[in-house]
Structure formats: C-alpha cells, structure tokens
Amino acid sequence: MKAFLLLPPTIRTASPGIRQFSVSIRVFRDKNIAIVGGGAAGFYTAARVLAKTKDVKIDIFEQLPTPFGLVRFGVAPDHPEVKNCTTKFDQVSGNHRVRYFGNIQVGKQLALDKLRSVYDGVVLSYGASEDRRLGIPGEDGVDGKWGVVPARQFVAWYNGLPEAQGLCVDLKAFDKVVIVGHGNVALDCARILLTDPKDLATTDITAHALDTLRGSNVRHVEM
C-alpha cells in the first residue's frame, strides 16, 4: 500500500525566473519509519533499525540542508577526530532503505500529525533549538556592550551554522570572559577563545570567526 506526502517549498530565491517548489514523495505504508532530526541521534537510530530489520524503510527529515547536526556544527574545529563517526553515517545514508530530506522543519512546514498518519512510527531525535535565559541584570548587555551569550550560539557561530552568522561577536571591548559551566562545551569555548589564531588557522574554523579571533583582546577566561 502506498501514500503520498507533500513536502513544503524548500527553495527560496529573489530571482524572478525561479520560484519555490513543493515535492510529492511516495511512501510505502508497510514497515516504514520517519526520523525527525538528521544529527547523530537520528543517524544512530537509523543505523540500529537497519541492523535489526531486513525490510523497514527510513525517511530522515532535517531542518538544515545538510545532515549530521552537531557533528558538523557543534564539534570544536580543533578536534576533527570526533567527526570520524560521519563515516558510519555515510554508510547509513547510502543504504537503499534510507532517504534524507533537508530544509524541512517539522512542526512548522510539515505537521507532525501528517507524518504520524503516513508512517508506522515517528522518532523525534532533534536537540534544543532555543536557549534558556538566566534572567539576570545585564543579560542583554549594558551600554552597547556584550551581555550573556549562550554557548550554543557561540559554538554555532565559529562552526558556520547559517542561522548564527548574524551574531555580533565583539572580542575587542574586554580582556576577560566568564564561562558558566565546566562541561565539554564550556572547555571548547574557553580553548577557542585562548588558542593562538595561528594554530586555529590549520583547522576548519570559519574564516570570519578566525578574523574576529585575530583581533581579540581576551586574555583571561574564568570558569
């Protein structure tokens, strides 16, 4: 038994000769799973399903155009070995039972109920999309100076996540940064702030982040 799922417009352009378009995909109603989130959790879920079944088909939906989520946009650029898991993810995406659909935001562009009506199972495997505010004075900055910057946004900025490229990162106005937390992300942020830009230049850090760090006056980080 088959069903058709209408995907929302995924192409946006100012060119008068090109317009947004929608795609209708064919979905087999028997033994199929939709995975919402194309990051590590989504691909590990798909890998497990492939290993434990012989005929279950998997469709992965991701709001970004590219797959791998935080493996691509969250791992510090000076730790490329952590990204080795993408070799396994490439094997998953190359399986004939797996399809990937990027630029699809489930819940806004594509209703969750619609997925549930078409697939036997829906797995939600996405991470946090918003930051938790601290609710303290000066959080939004004072007199035009930086306030509190969520680590999620700072990491996304130096790793090139499109939605974070508008973040105004001013590292010239002060010489000390305070980081709340002692986890791996906190250590990544501290290391990026204090590492010699000459060393970072050999990594895959974004060019604009590297230029900003070259002009940084930050010399002390407290955690």
Tab-separated table of N, CA and C in Angstrom, residues 83-145:
chain	number	residue	atom	x	y	z
A	83	LYS	N	34.751	13.790	14.637
A	83	LYS	CA	33.838	13.716	13.498
A	83	LYS	C	33.977	12.421	12.709
A	84	ASN	N	34.811	11.499	13.184
A	84	ASN	CA	35.022	10.247	12.454
A	84	ASN	C	33.745	9.418	12.324
A	85	CYS	N	32.764	9.689	13.194
A	85	CYS	CA	31.512	8.932	13.142
A	85	CYS	C	30.757	9.185	11.835
A	86	THR	N	31.112	10.246	11.118
A	86	THR	CA	30.415	10.515	9.866
A	86	THR	C	30.662	9.423	8.832
A	87	THR	N	31.736	8.653	9.009
A	87	THR	CA	31.977	7.528	8.103
A	87	THR	C	30.839	6.524	8.201
A	88	LYS	N	30.411	6.255	9.426
A	88	LYS	CA	29.282	5.351	9.637
A	88	LYS	C	27.988	5.971	9.120
A	89	PHE	N	27.841	7.280	9.340
A	89	PHE	CA	26.630	7.956	8.891
A	89	PHE	C	26.530	7.936	7.368
A	90	ASP	N	27.670	8.047	6.683
A	90	ASP	CA	27.672	7.966	5.221
A	90	ASP	C	27.191	6.598	4.752
A	91	GLN	N	27.577	5.567	5.487
A	91	GLN	CA	27.114	4.224	5.148
A	91	GLN	C	25.602	4.107	5.316
A	92	VAL	N	25.092	4.738	6.373
A	92	VAL	CA	23.649	4.711	6.605
A	92	VAL	C	22.911	5.426	5.478
A	93	SER	N	23.367	6.628	5.139
A	93	SER	CA	22.688	7.408	4.105
A	93	SER	C	22.795	6.758	2.734
A	94	GLY	N	23.814	5.923	2.544
A	94	GLY	CA	23.975	5.240	1.270
A	94	GLY	C	23.157	3.978	1.139
A	95	ASN	N	22.501	3.574	2.217
A	95	ASN	CA	21.658	2.375	2.175
A	95	ASN	C	20.399	2.659	1.361
A	96	HIS	N	19.994	1.709	0.548
A	96	HIS	CA	18.838	1.914	-0.330
A	96	HIS	C	17.523	2.041	0.432
A	97	ARG	N	17.535	1.688	1.714
A	97	ARG	CA	16.306	1.801	2.515
A	97	ARG	C	16.196	3.148	3.229
A	98	VAL	N	17.165	4.019	3.036
A	98	VAL	CA	17.185	5.305	3.746
A	98	VAL	C	17.088	6.462	2.750
A	99	ARG	N	16.235	7.431	3.084
A	99	ARG	CA	16.141	8.666	2.298
A	99	ARG	C	16.297	9.852	3.249
A	100	TYR	N	16.938	10.909	2.738
A	100	TYR	CA	17.173	12.116	3.534
A	100	TYR	C	16.489	13.311	2.880
A	101	PHE	N	15.745	14.075	3.700
A	101	PHE	CA	15.064	15.269	3.202
A	101	PHE	C	15.464	16.457	4.073
A	102	GLY	N	16.270	17.358	3.497
A	102	GLY	CA	16.724	18.529	4.230
A	102	GLY	C	15.847	19.739	3.956
A	103	ASN	N	16.078	20.809	4.727
A	103	ASN	CA	15.309	22.046	4.598
A	103	ASN	C	13.838	21.842	4.952
A	104	ILE	N	13.537	20.877	5.787
A	104	ILE	CA	12.159	20.591	6.185
A	104	ILE	C	12.045	20.751	7.692
A	105	GLN	N	11.277	21.734	8.136
A	105	GLN	CA	11.089	21.968	9.564
A	105	GLN	C	9.766	21.354	10.006
A	106	VAL	N	9.867	20.206	10.628
A	106	VAL	CA	8.675	19.509	11.105
A	106	VAL	C	8.064	20.293	12.263
A	107	GLY	N	6.750	20.454	12.196
A	107	GLY	CA	6.049	21.222	13.208
A	107	GLY	C	5.647	22.588	12.703
A	108	LYS	N	6.338	23.073	11.675
A	108	LYS	CA	6.004	24.360	11.066
A	108	LYS	C	5.687	24.178	9.588
A	109	GLN	N	6.649	23.658	8.844
A	109	GLN	CA	6.416	23.431	7.420
A	109	GLN	C	5.667	22.124	7.170
A	110	LEU	N	5.907	21.159	8.014
A	110	LEU	CA	5.299	19.841	7.860
A	110	LEU	C	4.745	19.393	9.209
A	111	ALA	N	3.457	19.156	9.282
A	111	ALA	CA	2.802	18.835	10.551
A	111	ALA	C	3.197	17.449	11.045
A	112	LEU	N	3.424	17.345	12.347
A	112	LEU	CA	3.762	16.057	12.950
A	112	LEU	C	2.630	15.055	12.761
A	113	ASP	N	1.393	15.521	12.875
A	113	ASP	CA	0.248	14.619	12.685
A	113	ASP	C	0.232	14.035	11.278
A	114	LYS	N	0.705	14.809	10.312
A	114	LYS	CA	0.767	14.300	8.946
A	114	LYS	C	1.752	13.145	8.847
A	115	LEU	N	2.892	13.288	9.496
A	115	LEU	CA	3.865	12.191	9.499
A	115	LEU	C	3.283	10.954	10.170
A	116	ARG	N	2.617	11.161	11.286
A	116	ARG	CA	2.053	10.034	12.038
A	116	ARG	C	0.972	9.310	11.246
A	117	SER	N	0.307	10.030	10.354
A	117	SER	CA	-0.756	9.407	9.558
A	117	SER	C	-0.202	8.579	8.402
A	118	VAL	N	1.070	8.801	8.067
A	118	VAL	CA	1.666	8.128	6.916
A	118	VAL	C	2.645	7.025	7.320
A	119	TYR	N	3.371	7.248	8.425
A	119	TYR	CA	4.419	6.303	8.829
A	119	TYR	C	3.948	5.414	9.977
A	120	ASP	N	4.518	4.218	10.040
A	120	ASP	CA	4.215	3.304	11.146
A	120	ASP	C	4.769	3.828	12.460
A	121	GLY	N	5.877	4.538	12.389
A	121	GLY	CA	6.490	5.093	13.596
A	121	GLY	C	7.209	6.388	13.284
A	122	VAL	N	7.218	7.304	14.245
A	122	VAL	CA	7.917	8.573	14.100
A	122	VAL	C	8.845	8.741	15.300
A	123	VAL	N	10.125	8.918	15.029
A	123	VAL	CA	11.126	9.093	16.079
A	123	VAL	C	11.577	10.549	16.087
A	124	LEU	N	11.445	11.212	17.244
A	124	LEU	CA	11.904	12.596	17.376
A	124	LEU	C	13.318	12.578	17.953
A	125	SER	N	14.291	12.968	17.157
A	125	SER	CA	15.696	12.839	17.578
A	125	SER	C	16.456	14.144	17.384
A	126	TYR	N	15.786	15.260	17.638
A	126	TYR	CA	16.435	16.561	17.465
A	126	TYR	C	16.807	17.150	18.824
A	127	GLY	N	17.703	18.109	18.821
A	127	GLY	CA	18.160	18.721	20.061
A	127	GLY	C	17.482	20.043	20.329
A	128	ALA	N	18.038	20.796	21.266
A	128	ALA	CA	17.459	22.086	21.656
A	128	ALA	C	17.614	23.094	20.523
A	129	SER	N	16.550	23.831	20.261
A	129	SER	CA	16.581	24.843	19.210
A	129	SER	C	16.528	26.258	19.776
A	130	GLU	N	16.392	26.380	21.092
A	130	GLU	CA	16.371	27.688	21.735
A	130	GLU	C	17.250	27.646	22.982
A	131	ASP	N	17.598	28.833	23.474
A	131	ASP	CA	18.461	28.934	24.647
A	131	ASP	C	17.634	29.208	25.899
A	132	ARG	N	18.114	28.768	27.032
A	132	ARG	CA	17.465	29.068	28.311
A	132	ARG	C	18.084	30.336	28.893
A	133	ARG	N	17.256	31.326	29.091
A	133	ARG	CA	17.739	32.594	29.620
A	133	ARG	C	17.973	32.490	31.127
A	134	LEU	N	18.937	33.275	31.617
A	134	LEU	CA	19.278	33.258	33.043
A	134	LEU	C	18.396	34.199	33.853
A	135	GLY	N	17.881	35.236	33.201
A	135	GLY	CA	17.027	36.177	33.913
A	135	GLY	C	17.780	37.029	34.918
A	136	ILE	N	18.987	37.461	34.561
A	136	ILE	CA	19.803	38.271	35.463
A	136	ILE	C	20.037	39.651	34.853
A	137	PRO	N	20.313	40.669	35.688
A	137	PRO	CA	20.573	42.012	35.174
A	137	PRO	C	21.782	42.018	34.222
A	138	GLY	N	21.662	42.755	33.139
A	138	GLY	CA	22.761	42.867	32.190
A	138	GLY	C	22.850	41.729	31.193
A	139	GLU	N	21.893	40.813	31.244
A	139	GLU	CA	21.962	39.651	30.352
A	139	GLU	C	21.983	40.053	28.881
A	140	ASP	N	21.255	41.107	28.551
A	140	ASP	CA	21.180	41.561	27.158
A	140	ASP	C	22.204	42.646	26.837
A	141	GLY	N	23.147	42.866	27.755
A	141	GLY	CA	24.176	43.857	27.530
A	141	GLY	C	23.850	45.197	28.170
A	142	VAL	N	24.868	45.979	28.405
A	142	VAL	CA	24.716	47.300	29.015
A	142	VAL	C	25.561	48.293	28.222
A	143	ASP	N	24.952	49.423	27.881
A	143	ASP	CA	25.647	50.486	27.148
A	143	ASP	C	26.283	49.979	25.852
A	144	GLY	N	25.550	49.107	25.177
A	144	GLY	CA	26.027	48.605	23.900
A	144	GLY	C	27.078	47.522	23.987
A	145	LYS	N	27.441	47.114	25.202
A	145	LYS	CA	28.449	46.066	25.367
A	145	LYS	C	27.778	44.703	25.492
